[in-house]
C-alpha cells in the first residue's frame, strides 16, 4: 500500500532476511571479519551469537553472496531438535547428496568422498548451522567428528555455528563439549545497532527501493525510533514498516517524533486484550447421560416461567372475552337489520 504512495519499488523494511539489504554496522562488520578469518584459516569452528532479531541470518546469507564459487562449496542448515544421525542426514542433503542410506557409515563415506572430490578440484567446503542453540550435545559432537575429515593437514570442511546467546554459554560450560571447545578459533556476539548508525541504516534500506527523500525522517523521529527499538534490526524494521503505512494513510511526507509516538501507541494497542461487548450468554451444552437412550430430565420451572404462564393465560381470557363481545354485537346488528326490513314492508 505505502509503496505506491511514496513511489517505492519494494518494501524496504521487510522482516524476511534478505542479503540485498545487509547493512554493515560496526558489530556486523566485526562479525564478517571473524568469518573471513575463519575462511582463511580453513579449519576449526567460528561461533557467532546474537539475540533474536539482531541479523544473524542476514549476515550469513550476505557471506554466502560474497563467496567465490570457484573456491568454495557452501551449505547451510537451519537446526531444529535433531538427533546426531538426523543432523548428519541434513548435512549430506545440504551438500546436494542423497541422504538415504542404510546406516550412518554409508552417509559418512558418501559425504567424505564428495568433500575429497571437491578439495581435489581446489574447492573448500563451508558448512553453516543456523539456530545452533537447538543442537543437542550429541549433535554437536557429530559436528566435531566431521571436522576430522582431512586431506593431509588440511581440513575438508570449515564450520560456522550461529545461534542465540545461550548457545555460546553452553559450549563454554558443558564438560562433555571440551573437545569441541578446543577447536573453536573465534567467537563474536552481535550487539544491537548503535544510535548514530540508525539514520544511515534507514537511508540505506530506503535507497535500495528507489527512495527519493519522500518521506523525510526528522532527527527527532530517528531518535524516537531508536528509543522504541533499542537498535535491534528486526524491531527497527517492524516499527519503520508501520511508520510508512501510517504515513501513507495520513498522507505524510515528513516523519517526525509525533508520528513515531502515534505509531508506537497504535502498535501497543494491537497487543491489548479485546473485551467482548456482546450481552449474549452462551449456554453450556447439556451433560450427556451414561446411557444415551435415557432422555434428559425436564428442567424444573422457575418463578419467571410461572409469571410468564400467568400472563399468557390472562391474554387468552381477554381474547375469549373480546370474541364473545364481537359475536353479541354481530347478532344485535343482524336483528336490527331484520327489523328495518319489516318496517319497510
Short mmCIF file of C-alpha atoms in Angstrom, two decimals:
data_model
loop_
_atom_site.label_atom_id
_atom_site.label_comp_id
_atom_site.label_asym_id
_atom_site.label_seq_id
_atom_site.Cartn_x
_atom_site.Cartn_y
_atom_site.Cartn_z
CA UNK A 1 0.00 0.00 0.00
CA UNK A 2 2.62 2.57 1.07
CA UNK A 3 4.96 1.63 -1.81
CA UNK A 4 2.78 3.39 -4.38
CA UNK A 5 2.19 6.44 -2.19
CA UNK A 6 5.93 7.02 -1.71
CA UNK A 7 6.87 5.76 -5.20
CA UNK A 8 8.98 2.92 -3.81
CA UNK A 9 9.92 -0.13 -5.83
CA UNK A 10 9.56 -2.56 -2.94
CA UNK A 11 9.30 -2.92 0.82
CA UNK A 12 12.46 -1.56 2.43
CA UNK A 13 11.79 -2.90 5.92
CA UNK A 14 10.57 -6.44 5.29
CA UNK A 15 11.19 -8.92 8.07
CA UNK A 16 12.37 -11.78 5.84
CA UNK A 17 16.19 -11.96 5.89
CA UNK A 18 17.45 -10.62 2.56
CA UNK A 19 21.20 -10.26 1.92
CA UNK A 20 20.44 -7.45 -0.52
CA UNK A 21 19.55 -5.25 2.46
CA UNK A 22 22.62 -6.18 4.51
CA UNK A 23 23.89 -3.17 6.44
CA UNK A 24 27.48 -3.15 7.63
CA UNK A 25 27.03 -1.85 11.15
CA UNK A 26 30.03 -1.91 13.47
CA UNK A 27 29.01 -5.19 15.07
CA UNK A 28 28.21 -6.85 11.73
CA UNK A 29 31.45 -5.63 10.21
CA UNK A 30 33.36 -7.22 13.09
CA UNK A 31 31.41 -10.46 12.68
CA UNK A 32 32.25 -10.55 8.96
CA UNK A 33 35.90 -10.05 9.84
CA UNK A 34 35.83 -13.11 12.09
CA UNK A 35 34.03 -15.18 9.45
CA UNK A 36 36.56 -14.15 6.81
CA UNK A 37 39.34 -15.03 9.23
CA UNK A 38 37.80 -18.46 9.68
CA UNK A 39 37.67 -18.99 5.92
CA UNK A 40 41.33 -18.06 5.61
CA UNK A 41 42.27 -20.43 8.43
CA UNK A 42 40.35 -23.24 6.77
CA UNK A 43 39.85 -25.19 9.97
CA UNK A 44 38.07 -25.27 13.29
CA UNK A 45 34.82 -23.59 14.27
CA UNK A 46 33.66 -19.98 14.28
CA UNK A 47 30.76 -19.20 16.64
CA UNK A 48 28.55 -16.17 16.08
CA UNK A 49 25.75 -15.45 18.52
CA UNK A 50 23.17 -12.74 18.91
CA UNK A 51 19.80 -12.08 20.45
CA UNK A 52 16.62 -12.63 18.45
CA UNK A 53 16.34 -10.15 15.60
CA UNK A 54 19.95 -8.93 15.55
CA UNK A 55 20.52 -10.01 11.94
CA UNK A 56 22.36 -13.33 12.26
CA UNK A 57 20.70 -14.98 9.28
CA UNK A 58 21.08 -11.90 7.08
CA UNK A 59 24.78 -11.87 7.97
CA UNK A 60 25.23 -15.48 6.91
CA UNK A 61 23.35 -15.01 3.65
CA UNK A 62 25.44 -11.96 2.89
CA UNK A 63 28.55 -14.08 3.47
CA UNK A 64 27.25 -16.66 1.01
CA UNK A 65 26.73 -13.96 -1.60
CA UNK A 66 30.35 -12.86 -1.28
CA UNK A 67 31.89 -16.33 -1.66
CA UNK A 68 33.78 -17.20 -4.80
CA UNK A 69 32.01 -20.33 -6.01
CA UNK A 70 35.16 -21.44 -7.78
CA UNK A 71 36.87 -21.68 -4.40
CA UNK A 72 34.06 -22.75 -2.08
CA UNK A 73 31.09 -25.02 -1.94
CA UNK A 74 28.75 -23.80 0.77
CA UNK A 75 25.84 -25.40 2.60
CA UNK A 76 23.57 -24.11 5.33
CA UNK A 77 21.13 -25.93 7.54
CA UNK A 78 18.67 -24.42 9.99
CA UNK A 79 18.82 -26.56 13.09
CA UNK A 80 15.81 -27.94 14.90
CA UNK A 81 15.78 -30.61 17.59
CA UNK A 82 17.79 -33.06 15.51
CA UNK A 83 19.37 -36.26 16.68
CA UNK A 84 23.01 -36.81 15.78
CA UNK A 85 22.12 -39.07 12.83
CA UNK A 86 19.38 -36.71 11.61
CA UNK A 87 21.89 -33.87 11.70
CA UNK A 88 24.27 -35.92 9.58
CA UNK A 89 21.49 -36.59 7.06
CA UNK A 90 20.71 -32.87 6.94
CA UNK A 91 24.37 -32.06 6.26
CA UNK A 92 24.59 -34.66 3.50
CA UNK A 93 21.41 -33.31 1.88
CA UNK A 94 22.59 -29.69 2.22
CA UNK A 95 25.63 -30.53 0.10
CA UNK A 96 23.31 -31.88 -2.59
CA UNK A 97 23.87 -35.56 -1.89
CA UNK A 98 21.44 -38.43 -1.42
CA UNK A 99 20.68 -38.59 2.31
CA UNK A 100 19.13 -42.04 2.13
CA UNK A 101 21.36 -44.81 3.46
CA UNK A 102 21.07 -48.00 5.45
CA UNK A 103 23.43 -46.84 8.16
CA UNK A 104 25.46 -43.90 9.40
CA UNK A 105 28.67 -45.32 7.96
CA UNK A 106 27.34 -45.08 4.41
CA UNK A 107 26.36 -41.45 4.96
CA UNK A 108 29.80 -40.55 6.29
CA UNK A 109 31.53 -42.34 3.42
CA UNK A 110 29.33 -40.58 0.85
CA UNK A 111 29.99 -37.17 2.39
CA UNK A 112 33.74 -37.69 2.74
CA UNK A 113 34.06 -38.86 -0.86
CA UNK A 114 32.25 -35.73 -2.08
CA UNK A 115 34.39 -33.42 0.03
CA UNK A 116 37.59 -35.05 -1.21
CA UNK A 117 36.50 -34.72 -4.81
CA UNK A 118 35.78 -31.02 -4.32
CA UNK A 119 39.07 -30.49 -2.50
CA UNK A 120 40.94 -32.14 -5.38
CA UNK A 121 39.33 -29.54 -7.68
CA UNK A 122 40.56 -26.74 -5.45
CA UNK A 123 37.24 -26.07 -3.76
CA UNK A 124 36.89 -25.97 0.02
CA UNK A 125 33.65 -26.81 1.83
CA UNK A 126 31.86 -24.42 4.19
CA UNK A 127 29.07 -25.62 6.45
CA UNK A 128 26.93 -23.12 8.36
CA UNK A 129 24.46 -24.24 11.03
CA UNK A 130 21.88 -21.59 11.88
CA UNK A 131 19.84 -21.73 15.10
CA UNK A 132 22.65 -23.83 16.59
CA UNK A 133 21.22 -23.46 20.09
CA UNK A 134 18.74 -26.20 19.11
CA UNK A 135 21.51 -28.75 18.64
CA UNK A 136 21.88 -31.38 21.34
CA UNK A 137 25.32 -32.09 22.76
CA UNK A 138 25.31 -35.37 20.85
CA UNK A 139 24.65 -33.50 17.59
CA UNK A 140 27.45 -31.05 18.40
CA UNK A 141 29.78 -33.98 18.93
CA UNK A 142 28.75 -35.22 15.47
CA UNK A 143 29.73 -31.81 14.10
CA UNK A 144 33.12 -32.14 15.74
CA UNK A 145 33.61 -35.54 14.15
CA UNK A 146 33.00 -34.03 10.71
CA UNK A 147 35.92 -31.69 11.33
CA UNK A 148 38.15 -34.78 11.41
CA UNK A 149 37.80 -35.14 7.62
CA UNK A 150 41.22 -34.08 6.36
CA UNK A 151 43.48 -34.25 3.34
CA UNK A 152 46.97 -34.22 4.75
CA UNK A 153 46.99 -31.33 7.19
CA UNK A 154 44.07 -29.55 5.51
CA UNK A 155 40.53 -29.82 6.83
CA UNK A 156 37.96 -30.76 4.21
CA UNK A 157 35.15 -28.75 5.80
CA UNK A 158 35.03 -25.45 7.68
CA UNK A 159 32.10 -24.97 10.08
CA UNK A 160 30.36 -21.83 11.36
CA UNK A 161 27.87 -22.19 14.19
CA UNK A 162 25.30 -19.38 14.51
CA UNK A 163 22.83 -19.17 17.36
CA UNK A 164 21.38 -17.32 20.31
CA UNK A 165 23.49 -16.27 23.34
CA UNK A 166 22.70 -19.36 25.38
CA UNK A 167 24.45 -21.49 22.74
CA UNK A 168 27.86 -19.97 23.38
CA UNK A 169 27.31 -20.25 27.13
CA UNK A 170 26.59 -23.96 26.77
CA UNK A 171 29.57 -24.61 24.52
CA UNK A 172 31.95 -23.00 27.00
CA UNK A 173 30.47 -24.57 30.12
CA UNK A 174 29.44 -28.15 29.29
CA UNK A 175 32.21 -30.60 30.29
CA UNK A 176 31.26 -33.03 27.52
CA UNK A 177 31.97 -30.36 24.88
CA UNK A 178 35.62 -29.87 25.83
CA UNK A 179 36.92 -31.32 22.55
CA UNK A 180 34.66 -29.02 20.55
CA UNK A 181 35.78 -26.00 22.59
CA UNK A 182 39.40 -26.73 21.73
CA UNK A 183 38.54 -26.38 18.04
CA UNK A 184 36.76 -23.03 18.32
CA UNK A 185 39.14 -20.48 16.80
CA UNK A 186 36.99 -17.32 17.17
CA UNK A 187 33.65 -16.13 18.53
CA UNK A 188 31.63 -12.96 18.15
CA UNK A 189 28.40 -11.73 19.73
CA UNK A 190 26.22 -9.44 17.64
CA UNK A 191 25.14 -6.37 19.57
CA UNK A 192 22.21 -4.05 18.76
CA UNK A 193 22.93 -1.21 16.38
CA UNK A 194 24.33 2.00 17.84
CA UNK A 195 22.17 5.12 17.78
CA UNK A 196 24.43 7.12 15.49
CA UNK A 197 24.17 4.34 12.88
CA UNK A 198 20.38 4.41 12.66
CA UNK A 199 19.91 7.29 10.22
CA UNK A 200 22.32 5.62 7.77
CA UNK A 201 20.52 2.30 8.24
CA UNK A 202 17.13 3.81 7.38
CA UNK A 203 18.54 5.65 4.37
CA UNK A 204 20.41 2.53 3.20
CA UNK A 205 17.24 0.44 3.22
CA UNK A 206 15.10 3.10 1.56
CA UNK A 207 17.69 3.81 -1.14
CA UNK A 208 17.60 0.17 -2.25
CA UNK A 209 13.94 0.54 -3.25
CA UNK A 210 14.19 3.82 -5.15
CA UNK A 211 13.62 6.29 -2.30
CA UNK A 212 13.84 9.94 -3.36
CA UNK A 213 13.72 11.71 0.03
CA UNK A 214 10.00 11.02 0.35
CA UNK A 215 9.23 10.56 3.16
CA UNK A 216 11.80 12.59 5.09
CA UNK A 217 12.70 11.36 8.58
CA UNK A 218 13.48 14.19 11.01
CA UNK A 219 16.20 13.92 13.65
CA UNK A 220 13.66 13.57 16.47
CA UNK A 221 11.93 10.79 14.50
CA UNK A 222 15.19 8.85 14.23
CA UNK A 223 15.80 9.36 17.94
CA UNK A 224 12.29 8.11 18.78
CA UNK A 225 12.70 5.08 16.51
CA UNK A 226 15.92 4.13 18.27
CA UNK A 227 14.34 4.62 21.68
CA UNK A 228 11.48 2.25 20.92
CA UNK A 229 13.55 -0.38 19.04
CA UNK A 230 16.72 -0.38 21.19
CA UNK A 231 18.71 -0.69 17.96
CA UNK A 232 17.59 -4.28 17.23
CA UNK A 233 17.25 -4.61 13.42
CA UNK A 234 14.07 -6.68 13.44
CA UNK A 235 12.36 -4.25 15.81
CA UNK A 236 13.57 -1.37 13.66
CA UNK A 237 12.10 -2.97 10.55
CA UNK A 238 8.78 -3.70 12.22
CA UNK A 239 8.42 -0.15 13.51
CA UNK A 240 9.60 1.56 10.31
CA UNK A 241 7.27 -0.55 8.19
CA UNK A 242 4.32 0.55 10.32
CA UNK A 243 5.52 4.16 10.16
CA UNK A 244 5.44 4.08 6.35
CA UNK A 245 1.97 2.55 6.40
CA UNK A 246 0.73 5.18 8.84
CA UNK A 247 2.39 7.95 6.82
CA UNK A 248 0.70 6.84 3.61
CA UNK A 249 -2.72 6.64 5.27
CA UNK A 250 -2.29 10.11 6.77
CA UNK A 251 -0.61 11.40 3.59
CA UNK A 252 2.52 12.49 5.44
CA UNK A 253 5.75 13.40 3.69
CA UNK A 254 7.64 14.41 6.84
CA UNK A 255 8.01 11.81 9.56
CA UNK A 256 8.69 13.42 12.94
CA UNK A 257 8.75 12.39 16.58
CA UNK A 258 4.99 12.85 16.96
CA UNK A 259 4.41 10.48 14.06
CA UNK A 260 6.56 7.82 15.72
CA UNK A 261 4.70 8.30 19.02
CA UNK A 262 1.35 7.84 17.26
CA UNK A 263 2.55 4.65 15.53
CA UNK A 264 4.01 3.23 18.75
CA UNK A 265 0.69 3.89 20.52
CA UNK A 266 -1.13 2.18 17.67
CA UNK A 267 1.18 -0.83 17.83
CA UNK A 268 0.78 -1.01 21.59
CA UNK A 269 -2.99 -1.19 21.18
CA UNK A 270 -2.52 -4.23 18.90
CA UNK A 271 -1.46 -6.30 21.89
CA UNK A 272 -4.22 -5.25 24.27
CA UNK A 273 -6.86 -7.87 25.06
CA UNK A 274 -10.20 -7.24 23.39
CA UNK A 275 -13.21 -7.20 25.75
CA UNK A 276 -16.35 -8.79 24.38
CA UNK A 277 -19.24 -6.31 24.12
CA UNK A 278 -22.00 -8.79 23.33
CA UNK A 279 -24.55 -9.41 26.08
CA UNK A 280 -25.42 -12.79 24.65
CA UNK A 281 -24.94 -15.66 27.08
CA UNK A 282 -23.62 -18.90 25.69
CA UNK A 283 -25.27 -21.77 27.48
CA UNK A 284 -23.10 -24.79 28.22
CA UNK A 285 -24.09 -27.98 26.44
CA UNK A 286 -26.15 -30.43 28.50
CA UNK A 287 -24.17 -33.11 30.28
CA UNK A 288 -24.79 -36.39 28.48
CA UNK A 289 -26.21 -39.30 30.44
CA UNK A 290 -24.24 -42.52 30.84
CA UNK A 291 -26.98 -44.30 28.90
CA UNK A 292 -27.63 -42.33 25.73
CA UNK A 293 -31.10 -43.92 25.40
CA UNK A 294 -32.31 -42.32 28.65
CA UNK A 295 -33.97 -38.94 27.97
CA UNK A 296 -32.71 -35.94 29.85
CA UNK A 297 -34.72 -34.96 32.88
CA UNK A 298 -37.01 -31.97 32.27
CA UNK A 299 -35.83 -28.84 33.98
CA UNK A 300 -37.90 -27.56 36.89
CA UNK A 301 -39.98 -24.44 36.21
CA UNK A 302 -38.64 -21.24 37.67
CA UNK A 303 -40.54 -18.29 39.16
CA UNK A 304 -40.15 -16.31 35.96
CA UNK A 305 -41.61 -19.22 33.98
CA UNK A 306 -44.70 -19.18 36.24
CA UNK A 307 -45.18 -15.44 35.77
CA UNK A 308 -44.97 -15.83 32.02
CA UNK A 309 -47.56 -18.62 32.08
CA UNK A 310 -49.92 -16.44 34.11
CA UNK A 311 -49.63 -13.60 31.63
CA UNK A 312 -50.33 -15.88 28.71
CA UNK A 313 -53.40 -17.23 30.48
CA UNK A 314 -54.66 -13.69 31.10
CA UNK A 315 -54.22 -12.78 27.44
CA UNK A 316 -56.11 -15.86 26.34
CA UNK A 317 -59.01 -14.96 28.68
CA UNK A 318 -59.13 -11.39 27.34
CA UNK A 319 -59.19 -12.63 23.76
CA UNK A 320 -62.05 -15.02 24.51
CA UNK A 321 -63.99 -12.20 26.12
CA UNK A 322 -63.43 -9.96 23.10
CA UNK A 323 -64.61 -12.73 20.78
CA UNK A 324 -67.83 -13.14 22.78
CA UNK A 325 -68.49 -9.38 22.74
CA UNK A 326 -67.89 -9.27 18.99
CA UNK A 327 -70.34 -12.13 18.43
CA UNK A 328 -73.01 -10.38 20.50
CA UNK A 329 -72.61 -7.14 18.53
CA UNK A 330 -72.84 -9.08 15.27
CA UNK A 331 -76.10 -10.75 16.37
CA UNK A 332 -77.58 -7.41 17.55
CA UNK A 333 -76.78 -5.73 14.24
CA UNK A 334 -78.39 -8.62 12.39
CA UNK A 335 -81.61 -8.26 14.40
CA UNK A 336 -81.71 -4.52 13.83
CA UNK A 337 -81.25 -5.04 10.14
CA UNK A 338 -84.15 -7.55 10.11
CA UNK A 339 -86.46 -5.09 11.96
CA UNK A 340 -85.78 -2.35 9.48
CA UNK A 341 -86.81 -4.59 6.60
CA UNK A 342 -90.22 -5.36 8.24
CA UNK A 343 -90.95 -1.66 8.70
CA UNK A 344 -90.19 -1.03 5.05
CA UNK A 345 -92.71 -3.75 4.04
#
